[in-house]
């Protein structure tokens, strides 16, 4: 249904809403399924464990895909399931074209693809081209080959500084803490060269100046495209190429400007030659038809630079991390939304929106604080101020309803549809994120957002798996929040997700337009019109008066506690603190 043909209620037509609008983004008529898609991130090791080893597997994903289909999503994106020593939960790949036995086999992958296709969902896989595992045969070959050899040239080996080469080649720091360089022992037993790893020492960075690296990844792309995937989420897509000469840099590998974003001059990020790589990959995808996509995980600052990743001949989408980091600060949200849509419209690319993923504290936990979550992005411990779970969940519902009203694509992270909080009480001995060990526990890392999912309240491990304990302990609240409990309740978080995703599709909001509705954009509220739908978020401590005579389409508050779809807002009806509504609107722009 086009946004223009959404039904107006007679009452609304009779009383046009007047008020100034600031148009930002027109409706999108460019073909491409991804431009408005809702893509659900599956983190395989925490999704569903069918073989009972305490770690999720591909067969578990296949078994539960029908539950995801109920959410009316377009695609699933799978975090890595490739062969890997699992030093960084699979982002340390030792064979890009095989499934790690922990998760199953290529046959299990094919069965999962077939089931997803049967259910009308596409599958996107993770591509990790910046680095591999130190157990990858190419790196093992580099270790035994001499300095200057073609084998070493696939990675970034350098001689050390100092009289005996005992100092790292430059001052770059690893994203996970500590130096970004590790010294090897040469085959003859002598202390040798150093190799670069922007992440863990078990994750050597590839040298993208080497033709062999390009050839290898083109082979990997084709391998998965031939198996039917609809595309790739490209890990640390901003980092593959490093500045010539590897100049010194004062910040961490992930930079030091703001909100975890790279400084804009960081020599390990955003180098111009990156874009030729993605242009070449786009040409390869195009050989498979118009529906295969690339999505950049590119942490770039400032936001308009993100548009460089999604020019018409490069990637199709890029994650919008500035939106994730804007929290519930309505001024920042407005700025990021406006800047995203205008910058991306300039290159005819759709925006994407995201609130949670496997690298950040879940939004149901981040929003459970009055003020900022402590150590946002680095996990929360038992000694930190604790979030209010109920507050966090209801604000998370409001944030998600607001986000899903925005035009463009949206990414959901497994478990957010259940309003899951982060796991906080994780024994140090069970923490697996390399950040924890590399910083001596100063940064807890990302295990808290990776806790195995609760499926069925009455079963062991809340239905995650029937065998060994899950690889990370589930918080007590997980049984209460299990999917089967929520599926049986019309007022649950899950039911809200189902209702909003269904209406988002029916109203085609992902293809819609955006204009700020200025009368309801205040210091504590934000309102935009997408076609005929007014999306209104109140983050203030006081209720906000709803525009009267409008039909309520969706509310982030469960029906018995607030409004129900189809209610008419009356004069003076309030929108509570931390709530979002979608209203059906007929609006007259008094500014002409
Ligand atoms: C992934 C992380 C991973 C890192 C290194 C990222 O951005 O999302 O989970 O640790 O890349 O591969």
Coordinates of C-alpha atoms and ligand atoms in Angstrom, one line a residue:
X1 CA 0.0 0.0 0.0
X2 CA 1.4 3.4 -0.8
X3 CA 1.7 5.9 2.0
X4 CA -0.5 8.2 0.1
X5 CA -3.4 5.8 0.1
X6 CA -3.5 5.1 3.8
X7 CA -7.0 5.4 5.0
X8 CA -7.9 8.6 6.9
X9 CA -10.5 8.2 9.6
X10 CA -13.5 10.5 8.9
X11 CA -12.9 12.3 12.2
X12 CA -9.4 13.1 11.3
X13 CA -10.3 14.4 7.9
X14 CA -12.9 16.6 9.5
X15 CA -10.3 18.3 11.7
X16 CA -7.1 18.7 9.8
X17 CA -4.1 19.1 12.1
X18 CA -2.3 22.3 11.4
X19 CA 1.3 23.1 12.3
X20 CA 4.7 23.8 10.6
X21 CA 6.4 20.9 9.0
X22 CA 10.1 20.7 8.2
X23 CA 10.5 18.2 5.3
X24 CA 13.6 16.2 5.3
X25 CA 13.2 13.1 3.1
X26 CA 10.8 12.2 0.3
X27 CA 9.1 8.8 -0.2
X28 CA 11.4 6.3 -1.8
X29 CA 10.4 4.8 -5.1
X30 CA 13.8 3.3 -6.1
X31 CA 13.6 -0.5 -6.5
X32 CA 15.5 -2.8 -4.0
X33 CA 14.1 -5.0 -1.3
X34 CA 16.8 -3.9 1.2
X35 CA 15.9 -0.2 1.1
X36 CA 13.1 -0.7 3.6
X37 CA 14.0 -4.2 4.9
X38 CA 13.8 -5.3 8.5
X39 CA 16.9 -7.5 9.0
X40 CA 17.1 -9.7 12.2
X41 CA 20.6 -10.4 13.5
X42 CA 21.1 -14.0 14.7
X43 CA 24.1 -14.6 16.9
X44 CA 24.5 -18.3 16.3
X45 CA 26.2 -19.3 19.5
X46 CA 23.4 -17.8 21.6
X47 CA 20.4 -18.5 19.5
X48 CA 19.3 -22.2 20.1
X49 CA 21.4 -25.2 21.1
X50 CA 20.0 -28.4 19.6
X51 CA 23.0 -30.7 20.1
X52 CA 23.2 -30.0 23.8
X53 CA 26.8 -28.7 24.0
X54 CA 25.8 -25.4 25.6
X55 CA 26.4 -23.4 22.4
X56 CA 23.9 -22.6 19.7
X57 CA 24.1 -24.3 16.3
X58 CA 22.8 -24.1 12.8
X59 CA 20.2 -26.8 13.3
X60 CA 18.9 -24.8 16.2
X61 CA 18.5 -21.8 13.9
X62 CA 16.6 -23.9 11.4
X63 CA 14.3 -25.3 14.1
X64 CA 13.3 -21.8 15.3
X65 CA 13.1 -19.9 11.9
X66 CA 9.3 -20.3 11.9
X67 CA 9.3 -18.2 15.1
X68 CA 11.2 -15.5 13.3
X69 CA 8.9 -15.6 10.3
X70 CA 6.1 -14.7 12.7
X71 CA 7.9 -11.4 13.2
X72 CA 7.4 -10.4 9.5
X73 CA 11.1 -9.7 9.0
X74 CA 12.7 -9.7 5.5
X75 CA 16.0 -11.3 6.2
X76 CA 18.2 -12.8 8.9
X77 CA 21.9 -11.8 9.2
X78 CA 24.1 -14.5 10.8
X79 CA 27.1 -13.6 12.8
X80 CA 30.1 -15.8 11.9
X81 CA 29.7 -19.6 12.0
X82 CA 32.8 -20.4 10.0
X83 CA 35.7 -22.6 11.2
X84 CA 37.4 -20.7 14.0
X85 CA 39.3 -21.2 17.2
X86 CA 36.6 -18.9 18.7
X87 CA 39.0 -16.5 20.4
X88 CA 36.7 -13.7 19.4
X89 CA 33.5 -15.6 19.2
X90 CA 34.0 -16.6 15.6
X91 CA 35.3 -13.2 14.3
X92 CA 38.7 -15.0 14.1
X93 CA 38.1 -17.1 11.0
X94 CA 40.5 -20.0 10.1
X95 CA 38.4 -21.2 7.1
X96 CA 36.0 -18.8 5.4
X97 CA 34.4 -21.6 3.3
X98 CA 33.4 -24.1 5.9
X99 CA 31.2 -24.3 9.0
X100 CA 32.8 -24.7 12.4
X101 CA 31.9 -28.2 13.8
X102 CA 30.6 -26.3 16.9
X103 CA 27.8 -25.0 14.7
X104 CA 27.3 -28.0 12.4
X105 CA 28.2 -28.6 8.8
X106 CA 27.8 -27.1 5.3
X107 CA 24.8 -29.5 5.0
X108 CA 23.3 -27.9 8.0
X109 CA 23.8 -24.5 6.4
X110 CA 22.1 -25.6 3.3
X111 CA 19.2 -26.9 5.3
X112 CA 18.9 -23.6 7.1
X113 CA 19.0 -21.7 3.8
X114 CA 16.2 -24.0 2.4
X115 CA 14.0 -23.4 5.4
X116 CA 14.5 -19.6 5.3
X117 CA 13.7 -19.6 1.7
X118 CA 10.6 -21.7 2.3
X119 CA 9.5 -19.2 4.9
X120 CA 10.1 -16.2 2.6
X121 CA 13.2 -14.9 4.4
X122 CA 16.5 -14.0 2.9
X123 CA 19.9 -14.9 4.6
X124 CA 22.8 -12.6 4.9
X125 CA 26.1 -13.8 6.3
X126 CA 29.0 -12.0 8.0
X127 CA 32.2 -11.4 6.0
X128 CA 35.4 -10.7 8.1
X129 CA 37.9 -9.3 5.6
X130 CA 40.1 -7.1 7.9
X131 CA 41.7 -10.0 9.7
X132 CA 41.6 -13.8 10.1
X133 CA 42.6 -16.2 12.8
X134 CA 46.3 -16.8 13.5
X135 CA 45.4 -20.5 12.8
X136 CA 44.3 -19.7 9.2
X137 CA 46.6 -21.6 6.9
X138 CA 47.8 -18.4 5.2
X139 CA 49.0 -17.0 8.5
X140 CA 50.6 -20.2 9.5
X141 CA 52.4 -20.2 6.1
X142 CA 53.5 -16.6 6.7
X143 CA 55.0 -17.6 10.1
X144 CA 57.2 -20.2 8.6
X145 CA 58.2 -18.2 5.5
X146 CA 61.0 -15.6 5.5
X147 CA 60.6 -11.9 5.9
X148 CA 59.8 -10.3 2.6
X149 CA 58.2 -13.5 1.2
X150 CA 54.8 -13.5 -0.7
X151 CA 53.4 -15.5 2.3
X152 CA 54.3 -12.7 4.7
X153 CA 53.0 -10.1 2.2
X154 CA 49.4 -11.3 2.8
X155 CA 49.7 -9.8 6.3
X156 CA 51.2 -6.6 7.8
X157 CA 54.6 -7.7 9.0
X158 CA 57.3 -5.1 9.9
X159 CA 60.6 -5.0 11.6
X160 CA 60.5 -3.6 15.1
X161 CA 62.1 -0.4 16.2
X162 CA 65.0 -0.1 18.7
X163 CA 68.5 -1.5 18.4
X164 CA 67.3 -5.1 18.4
X165 CA 63.9 -4.6 16.9
X166 CA 62.4 -5.0 20.3
X167 CA 60.0 -2.1 20.1
X168 CA 56.7 -2.3 18.1
X169 CA 56.9 -0.7 14.6
X170 CA 54.5 2.1 15.7
X171 CA 52.3 3.1 18.6
X172 CA 48.9 1.8 17.4
X173 CA 46.8 0.3 20.1
X174 CA 44.4 -2.7 19.7
X175 CA 40.7 -2.1 19.8
X176 CA 40.6 -4.7 22.6
X177 CA 43.4 -3.1 24.6
X178 CA 47.2 -3.3 24.6
X179 CA 49.5 -2.9 21.6
X180 CA 48.2 -3.6 18.1
X181 CA 51.5 -5.5 17.4
X182 CA 52.8 -8.9 18.4
X183 CA 56.4 -10.1 17.8
X184 CA 56.9 -13.5 16.3
X185 CA 59.7 -16.0 16.7
X186 CA 61.3 -16.7 13.4
X187 CA 61.6 -20.4 12.2
X188 CA 65.3 -20.3 13.3
X189 CA 64.2 -19.5 16.9
X190 CA 65.4 -15.9 16.8
X191 CA 63.1 -13.0 17.9
X192 CA 61.6 -11.7 14.6
X193 CA 59.3 -9.4 12.9
X194 CA 56.0 -7.9 14.3
X195 CA 52.6 -8.3 12.8
X196 CA 49.7 -5.9 13.1
X197 CA 46.4 -6.9 14.7
X198 CA 43.8 -4.1 15.3
X199 CA 41.9 -6.6 17.4
X200 CA 43.2 -9.6 19.4
X201 CA 46.7 -10.9 18.9
X202 CA 45.0 -14.0 17.5
X203 CA 43.5 -11.9 14.7
X204 CA 46.3 -10.8 12.3
X205 CA 45.2 -8.0 9.9
X206 CA 45.4 -8.8 6.2
X207 CA 47.4 -6.6 3.9
X208 CA 45.0 -5.3 1.3
X209 CA 47.8 -4.1 -0.9
X210 CA 48.4 -7.7 -1.7
X211 CA 46.7 -9.1 -4.8
X212 CA 46.5 -12.5 -3.2
X213 CA 44.2 -11.1 -0.5
X214 CA 41.8 -9.6 -3.1
X215 CA 41.7 -12.9 -4.9
X216 CA 41.0 -14.9 -1.8
X217 CA 38.0 -12.8 -0.8
X218 CA 36.6 -12.8 -4.2
X219 CA 36.6 -16.5 -4.0
X220 CA 34.9 -16.4 -0.6
X221 CA 32.2 -14.0 -1.9
X222 CA 31.4 -16.4 -4.7
X223 CA 31.4 -19.4 -2.5
X224 CA 28.6 -18.1 -0.4
X225 CA 26.7 -16.4 -3.2
X226 CA 26.7 -19.7 -5.0
X227 CA 25.1 -21.2 -1.9
X228 CA 22.2 -18.7 -2.1
X229 CA 23.0 -16.0 0.4
X230 CA 21.4 -12.6 -0.3
X231 CA 24.5 -10.7 0.8
X232 CA 27.1 -9.9 3.4
X233 CA 27.5 -7.7 6.4
X234 CA 31.1 -6.5 6.1
X235 CA 32.9 -6.5 9.4
X236 CA 35.0 -3.4 10.2
X237 CA 34.6 -2.3 6.6
X238 CA 36.4 1.0 7.3
X239 CA 39.7 -0.6 8.4
X240 CA 40.9 -2.9 5.6
X241 CA 43.4 -0.4 4.1
X242 CA 46.0 1.4 6.2
X243 CA 47.7 4.7 5.4
X244 CA 51.0 4.3 3.6
X245 CA 53.9 4.2 6.0
X246 CA 51.7 3.3 9.0
X247 CA 52.2 6.7 10.7
X248 CA 51.9 7.1 14.4
X249 CA 48.5 7.7 15.8
X250 CA 47.6 9.1 19.2
X251 CA 44.3 7.3 19.7
X252 CA 43.1 3.7 20.3
X253 CA 42.7 1.6 17.2
X254 CA 39.1 2.6 17.3
X255 CA 40.1 6.3 17.6
X256 CA 39.4 8.7 20.4
X257 CA 37.1 11.4 19.0
X258 CA 33.7 10.6 20.5
X259 CA 31.3 7.7 21.3
X260 CA 33.8 5.1 20.2
X261 CA 34.1 6.7 16.8
X262 CA 37.4 6.8 15.0
X263 CA 39.2 10.1 14.9
X264 CA 38.6 11.3 11.4
X265 CA 42.3 11.3 10.6
X266 CA 43.0 7.9 12.0
X267 CA 45.6 6.2 9.6
X268 CA 44.0 2.8 10.0
X269 CA 40.5 3.9 9.0
X270 CA 38.6 5.3 6.1
X271 CA 41.4 5.3 3.6
X272 CA 40.4 6.2 0.0
X273 CA 41.6 2.9 -1.5
X274 CA 38.9 1.0 0.4
X275 CA 36.3 2.1 -2.0
X276 CA 37.9 0.4 -5.0
X277 CA 37.5 -2.9 -3.1
X278 CA 33.8 -2.4 -2.5
X279 CA 33.3 -1.3 -6.1
X280 CA 34.9 -4.6 -7.2
X281 CA 32.7 -6.6 -4.8
X282 CA 29.6 -4.9 -6.0
X283 CA 30.4 -5.9 -9.6
X284 CA 30.7 -9.5 -8.4
X285 CA 27.4 -9.4 -6.6
X286 CA 25.8 -7.9 -9.6
X287 CA 26.8 -11.0 -11.6
X288 CA 24.3 -12.8 -9.4
X289 CA 21.4 -10.4 -10.1
X290 CA 20.1 -7.2 -8.5
X291 CA 19.1 -8.6 -5.1
X292 CA 22.4 -9.4 -3.4
X293 CA 23.6 -6.8 -1.0
X294 CA 26.6 -5.5 1.0
X295 CA 26.1 -3.8 4.3
X296 CA 29.1 -1.9 5.8
X297 CA 29.9 -2.1 9.5
X298 CA 31.7 1.3 9.1
X299 CA 32.3 3.4 12.2
X300 CA 32.9 6.7 10.6
X301 CA 32.8 10.2 11.9
X302 CA 31.3 12.6 11.0
X303 CA 28.2 10.9 9.7
X304 CA 28.0 12.4 6.2
X305 CA 31.2 10.5 5.4
X306 CA 29.2 7.3 5.7
X307 CA 27.6 8.2 2.4
X308 CA 30.9 7.4 0.8
X309 CA 30.4 3.8 1.6
X310 CA 27.0 3.6 -0.1
X311 CA 27.5 5.5 -3.4
X312 CA 25.6 3.9 -6.2
X313 CA 28.5 1.6 -7.3
X314 CA 29.6 0.6 -3.7
X315 CA 27.8 -1.0 -0.8
X316 CA 24.0 -1.0 -0.5
X317 CA 23.7 -0.2 3.1
X318 CA 25.7 0.9 6.1
X319 CA 25.0 0.6 9.8
X320 CA 23.9 3.8 11.4
X321 CA 25.9 3.7 14.7
X322 CA 25.4 7.5 15.4
X323 CA 21.7 6.6 15.8
X324 CA 22.5 3.8 18.2
X325 CA 24.7 6.2 20.3
X326 CA 22.1 9.0 20.3
X327 CA 20.2 7.3 23.1
X328 CA 17.0 9.0 24.0
X329 CA 18.4 12.5 23.6
X330 CA 15.8 14.0 21.3
X331 CA 18.1 16.8 20.1
X332 CA 20.8 14.3 19.1
X333 CA 18.2 11.9 17.6
X334 CA 16.8 14.7 15.5
X335 CA 20.2 15.8 14.4
X336 CA 21.3 12.2 13.5
X337 CA 18.1 11.4 11.7
X338 CA 18.2 14.6 9.6
X339 CA 21.9 14.2 8.8
X340 CA 21.5 10.6 7.9
X341 CA 18.6 11.0 5.6
X342 CA 19.9 14.1 3.8
X343 CA 23.5 12.7 3.4
X344 CA 22.3 9.3 2.2
X345 CA 19.6 10.8 -0.1
X346 CA 22.4 12.8 -1.8
X347 CA 23.8 9.4 -3.0
X348 CA 20.3 7.8 -3.4
X349 CA 21.1 5.3 -0.6
X350 CA 18.6 4.3 2.1
X351 CA 19.3 4.9 5.7
X352 CA 19.4 2.1 8.2
X353 CA 18.5 2.3 11.9
X354 CA 19.7 0.1 14.8
X355 CA 19.5 0.1 18.6
X356 CA 21.3 -3.1 19.7
X357 CA 23.8 -5.6 18.4
X358 CA 26.3 -8.1 19.8
X359 CA 28.9 -5.4 20.5
X360 CA 26.9 -3.0 22.8
X361 CA 24.9 -3.1 26.0
X362 CA 21.3 -4.0 24.9
X363 CA 19.0 -1.0 24.7
X364 CA 16.6 -2.4 27.3
X365 CA 19.5 -2.1 29.7
X366 CA 21.0 1.2 28.5
X367 CA 17.6 2.8 28.9
X368 CA 17.0 1.5 32.4
X369 CA 19.0 4.4 33.9
X370 CA 18.1 8.0 34.6
X371 CA 21.1 9.3 32.7
X372 CA 23.7 7.4 30.9
X373 CA 24.4 3.7 31.4
X374 CA 27.7 3.3 33.2
X375 CA 30.5 2.1 30.8
X376 CA 28.2 2.0 27.9
X377 CA 29.6 -0.4 25.3
X378 CA 32.0 -2.0 27.8
X379 CA 29.6 -4.2 29.7
X380 CA 28.0 -3.6 33.1
X381 CA 29.2 -5.4 36.3
X382 CA 27.5 -6.2 39.6
X383 CA 29.4 -3.4 41.3
X384 CA 28.1 -0.8 38.8
X385 CA 24.8 1.1 39.4
X386 CA 22.1 -1.3 38.4
X387 CA 19.5 -0.6 35.7
X388 CA 15.8 -0.6 36.5
X389 CA 14.7 -3.5 34.2
X390 CA 11.0 -2.5 33.9
X391 CA 11.9 1.1 33.1
X392 CA 14.5 -0.1 30.6
X393 CA 12.0 -2.4 28.9
X394 CA 9.2 0.1 28.6
X395 CA 11.6 2.8 27.3
X396 CA 13.1 0.2 24.9
X397 CA 9.6 -0.4 23.5
X398 CA 9.2 3.3 23.0
X399 CA 12.6 3.6 21.3
X400 CA 11.8 0.6 19.0
X401 CA 8.4 1.9 18.1
X402 CA 10.0 5.3 17.2
X403 CA 12.7 3.6 15.2
X404 CA 10.4 1.4 13.2
X405 CA 8.4 4.4 12.2
X406 CA 11.4 5.9 10.4
X407 CA 11.9 5.5 6.6
X408 CA 14.7 3.2 5.5
X409 CA 15.9 -0.2 6.7
X410 CA 16.1 -1.5 10.3
X411 CA 18.3 -4.0 12.0
X412 CA 17.0 -5.9 15.0
X413 CA 19.3 -7.9 17.4
X414 CA 18.0 -11.3 18.6
X415 CA 16.2 -11.0 21.9
X416 CA 15.3 -7.4 21.6
X417 CA 11.8 -8.5 20.6
X418 CA 11.6 -10.1 24.0
X419 CA 12.9 -6.9 25.7
X420 CA 15.9 -8.9 27.1
X421 CA 18.3 -7.1 29.4
X422 CA 22.1 -7.6 29.4
X423 CA 23.5 -10.4 31.7
X424 CA 25.3 -8.6 34.5
X425 CA 26.2 -11.3 37.0
X426 CA 28.7 -13.2 34.9
X427 CA 31.6 -14.8 36.8
X428 CA 35.0 -13.6 35.6
X429 CA 36.0 -17.2 34.9
X430 CA 33.1 -17.4 32.3
X431 CA 33.8 -14.1 30.5
X432 CA 35.0 -14.8 27.0
X433 CA 35.3 -11.5 25.3
X434 CA 39.0 -11.0 24.7
X435 CA 38.6 -7.4 25.8
X436 CA 38.2 -8.6 29.4
X437 CA 41.5 -10.5 29.4
X438 CA 43.4 -7.9 27.4
X439 CA 42.5 -5.1 29.7
X440 CA 43.0 -7.1 32.9
X441 CA 39.3 -6.8 33.6
X442 CA 39.2 -3.0 33.4
X443 CA 36.8 -3.3 30.5
X444 CA 34.2 -6.1 31.0
X445 CA 33.6 -6.5 27.3
X446 CA 30.5 -7.6 25.4
X447 CA 29.5 -10.9 26.9
X448 CA 26.5 -9.3 28.7
X449 CA 24.6 -8.8 25.5
X450 CA 25.4 -12.2 24.1
X451 CA 23.5 -14.4 26.7
X452 CA 21.7 -17.4 25.2
X453 CA 18.1 -16.8 24.4
X454 CA 15.1 -18.0 26.5
X455 CA 12.6 -19.9 24.3
X456 CA 10.4 -21.9 26.6
X457 CA 9.9 -21.0 30.3
X458 CA 9.3 -24.5 31.6
X459 CA 12.3 -26.2 30.0
X460 CA 15.9 -26.4 31.3
X461 CA 17.9 -23.3 30.5
X462 CA 14.7 -21.6 29.5
X463 CA 14.6 -23.8 26.4
X464 CA 17.9 -22.7 25.0
X465 CA 19.2 -26.3 25.1
X466 CA 18.7 -29.4 27.0
X467 CA 22.2 -30.5 27.5
X468 CA 25.2 -28.7 29.1
X469 CA 24.7 -25.3 30.8
X470 CA 24.7 -22.4 28.3
X471 CA 28.1 -21.0 27.5
X472 CA 27.1 -17.8 29.5
X473 CA 24.7 -17.9 32.4
X474 CA 21.2 -16.6 31.8
X475 CA 19.9 -14.0 34.3
X476 CA 17.0 -15.0 36.5
X477 CA 14.5 -12.8 34.6
X478 CA 15.0 -14.8 31.4
X479 CA 12.5 -17.5 32.3
X480 CA 9.9 -14.9 32.8
X481 CA 10.7 -13.3 29.5
X482 CA 10.8 -16.6 27.5
X483 CA 9.3 -16.4 24.1
X484 CA 6.5 -18.9 24.8
X485 CA 5.3 -16.8 27.8
X486 CA 5.3 -13.7 25.8
X487 CA 3.7 -15.3 22.8
X488 CA 0.7 -16.1 25.0
X489 CA 0.2 -12.6 26.2
X490 CA -1.2 -9.8 24.0
X491 CA 0.4 -7.2 26.2
X492 CA 4.0 -8.6 26.0
X493 CA 7.0 -7.0 24.4
X494 CA 7.0 -9.7 21.8
X495 CA 3.3 -9.0 20.9
X496 CA 4.2 -5.3 20.5
X497 CA 7.0 -6.1 18.1
X498 CA 4.7 -8.3 16.1
X499 CA 2.1 -5.6 15.9
X500 CA 4.5 -2.9 15.0
X501 CA 6.4 -4.9 12.4
X502 CA 3.1 -5.9 10.8
X503 CA 1.8 -2.3 10.6
X504 CA 5.2 -1.0 9.5
X505 CA 4.9 -3.3 6.5
X506 CA 1.2 -2.6 5.8
X507 CA 1.7 1.2 5.8
X508 CA 5.0 0.8 3.9
X509 CA 6.7 3.1 6.4
X510 CA 10.2 1.9 5.3
X511 CA 9.5 3.5 1.9
X512 CA 7.9 6.6 3.4
X513 CA 8.8 10.2 3.8
X514 CA 9.9 12.2 6.9
X515 CA 9.0 15.7 8.0
X516 CA 9.5 17.0 11.5
X517 CA 6.2 18.1 13.1
X518 CA 7.6 21.2 14.8
X519 CA 4.7 21.8 17.3
X520 CA 5.6 18.5 19.0
X521 CA 9.4 18.7 18.7
X522 CA 10.4 20.1 22.1
X523 CA 13.3 19.7 24.5
X524 CA 11.7 16.4 25.6
X525 CA 9.7 15.2 22.7
X526 CA 10.2 14.4 19.0
X527 CA 7.5 14.1 16.3
X528 CA 7.7 13.3 12.7
X529 CA 5.2 12.6 9.9
X530 CA 5.9 9.6 7.7
X531 CA 3.2 9.8 5.0
X532 CA 0.0 10.0 7.1
X533 CA 1.5 8.5 10.2
X534 CA 2.5 10.8 13.0
X535 CA 5.2 9.2 15.2
X536 CA 5.5 10.9 18.6
X537 CA 8.0 10.1 21.4
X538 CA 7.8 11.7 24.8
X539 CA 11.0 11.4 26.9
X540 CA 10.1 14.1 29.4
X541 CA 9.1 13.4 32.9
X542 CA 5.7 15.0 32.3
X543 CA 2.9 13.7 30.1
X544 CA 2.5 15.4 26.8
X545 CA -0.9 16.3 25.3
X546 CA -1.8 14.2 22.3
X547 CA -3.3 16.0 19.3
X548 CA -7.0 15.5 19.7
X549 CA -9.2 13.6 17.2
X550 CA -6.5 11.4 15.8
X551 CA -6.8 7.6 15.5
X552 CA -4.3 5.7 17.5
X553 CA -2.5 3.1 15.4
X554 CA 0.1 1.7 17.8
X555 CA 1.3 2.6 21.3
X556 CA 4.5 1.4 23.1
X557 CA 2.4 0.9 26.2
X558 CA 0.4 -2.3 26.6
X559 CA -3.3 -1.8 25.8
X560 CA -4.5 -2.4 29.3
X561 CA -2.2 0.2 30.7
X562 CA -2.6 2.8 28.0
X563 CA -4.2 3.2 24.6
X564 CA -5.4 0.5 22.2
X565 CA -5.2 0.6 18.5
X566 CA -8.3 2.2 17.0
X567 CA -8.8 4.5 20.1
X568 CA -9.4 8.2 19.3
X569 CA -7.2 10.6 21.1
X570 CA -9.5 13.1 22.9
X571 CA -8.8 16.7 23.8
X572 CA -6.1 16.7 26.5
X573 CA -5.4 13.0 26.4
X574 CA -1.8 12.5 27.7
X575 CA 1.1 10.6 26.2
X576 CA 3.1 9.4 29.3
X577 CA 6.7 9.8 30.0
X578 CA 8.9 7.3 28.0
X579 CA 6.1 6.4 25.6
X580 CA 5.7 6.5 21.8
X581 CA 2.6 6.4 19.7
X582 CA 1.8 6.2 16.0
X583 CA -1.3 8.3 15.1
X584 CA -3.2 8.5 11.9
X585 CA -3.1 12.1 10.8
X586 CA -4.4 14.4 8.2
X587 CA -2.2 17.5 8.4
X588 CA -2.3 21.0 6.9
X589 CA 1.0 22.8 6.7
X590 CA 0.3 26.4 7.9
X591 CA 3.7 27.5 6.5
X592 CA 2.3 26.7 3.1
Ligands
LIG1 C1 32.5 -7.2 15.3 C2 33.0 -7.6 16.6 C3 34.4 -8.2 16.5 C4 35.3 -7.2 15.7 C5 36.5 -7.9 15.2 C6 33.4 -6.1 14.9 O1 33.1 -5.0 14.7 O2 31.2 -6.8 15.3 O3 32.2 -8.5 17.3 O4 34.9 -8.4 17.7 O5 34.6 -6.7 14.6 O6 36.2 -8.8 14.2

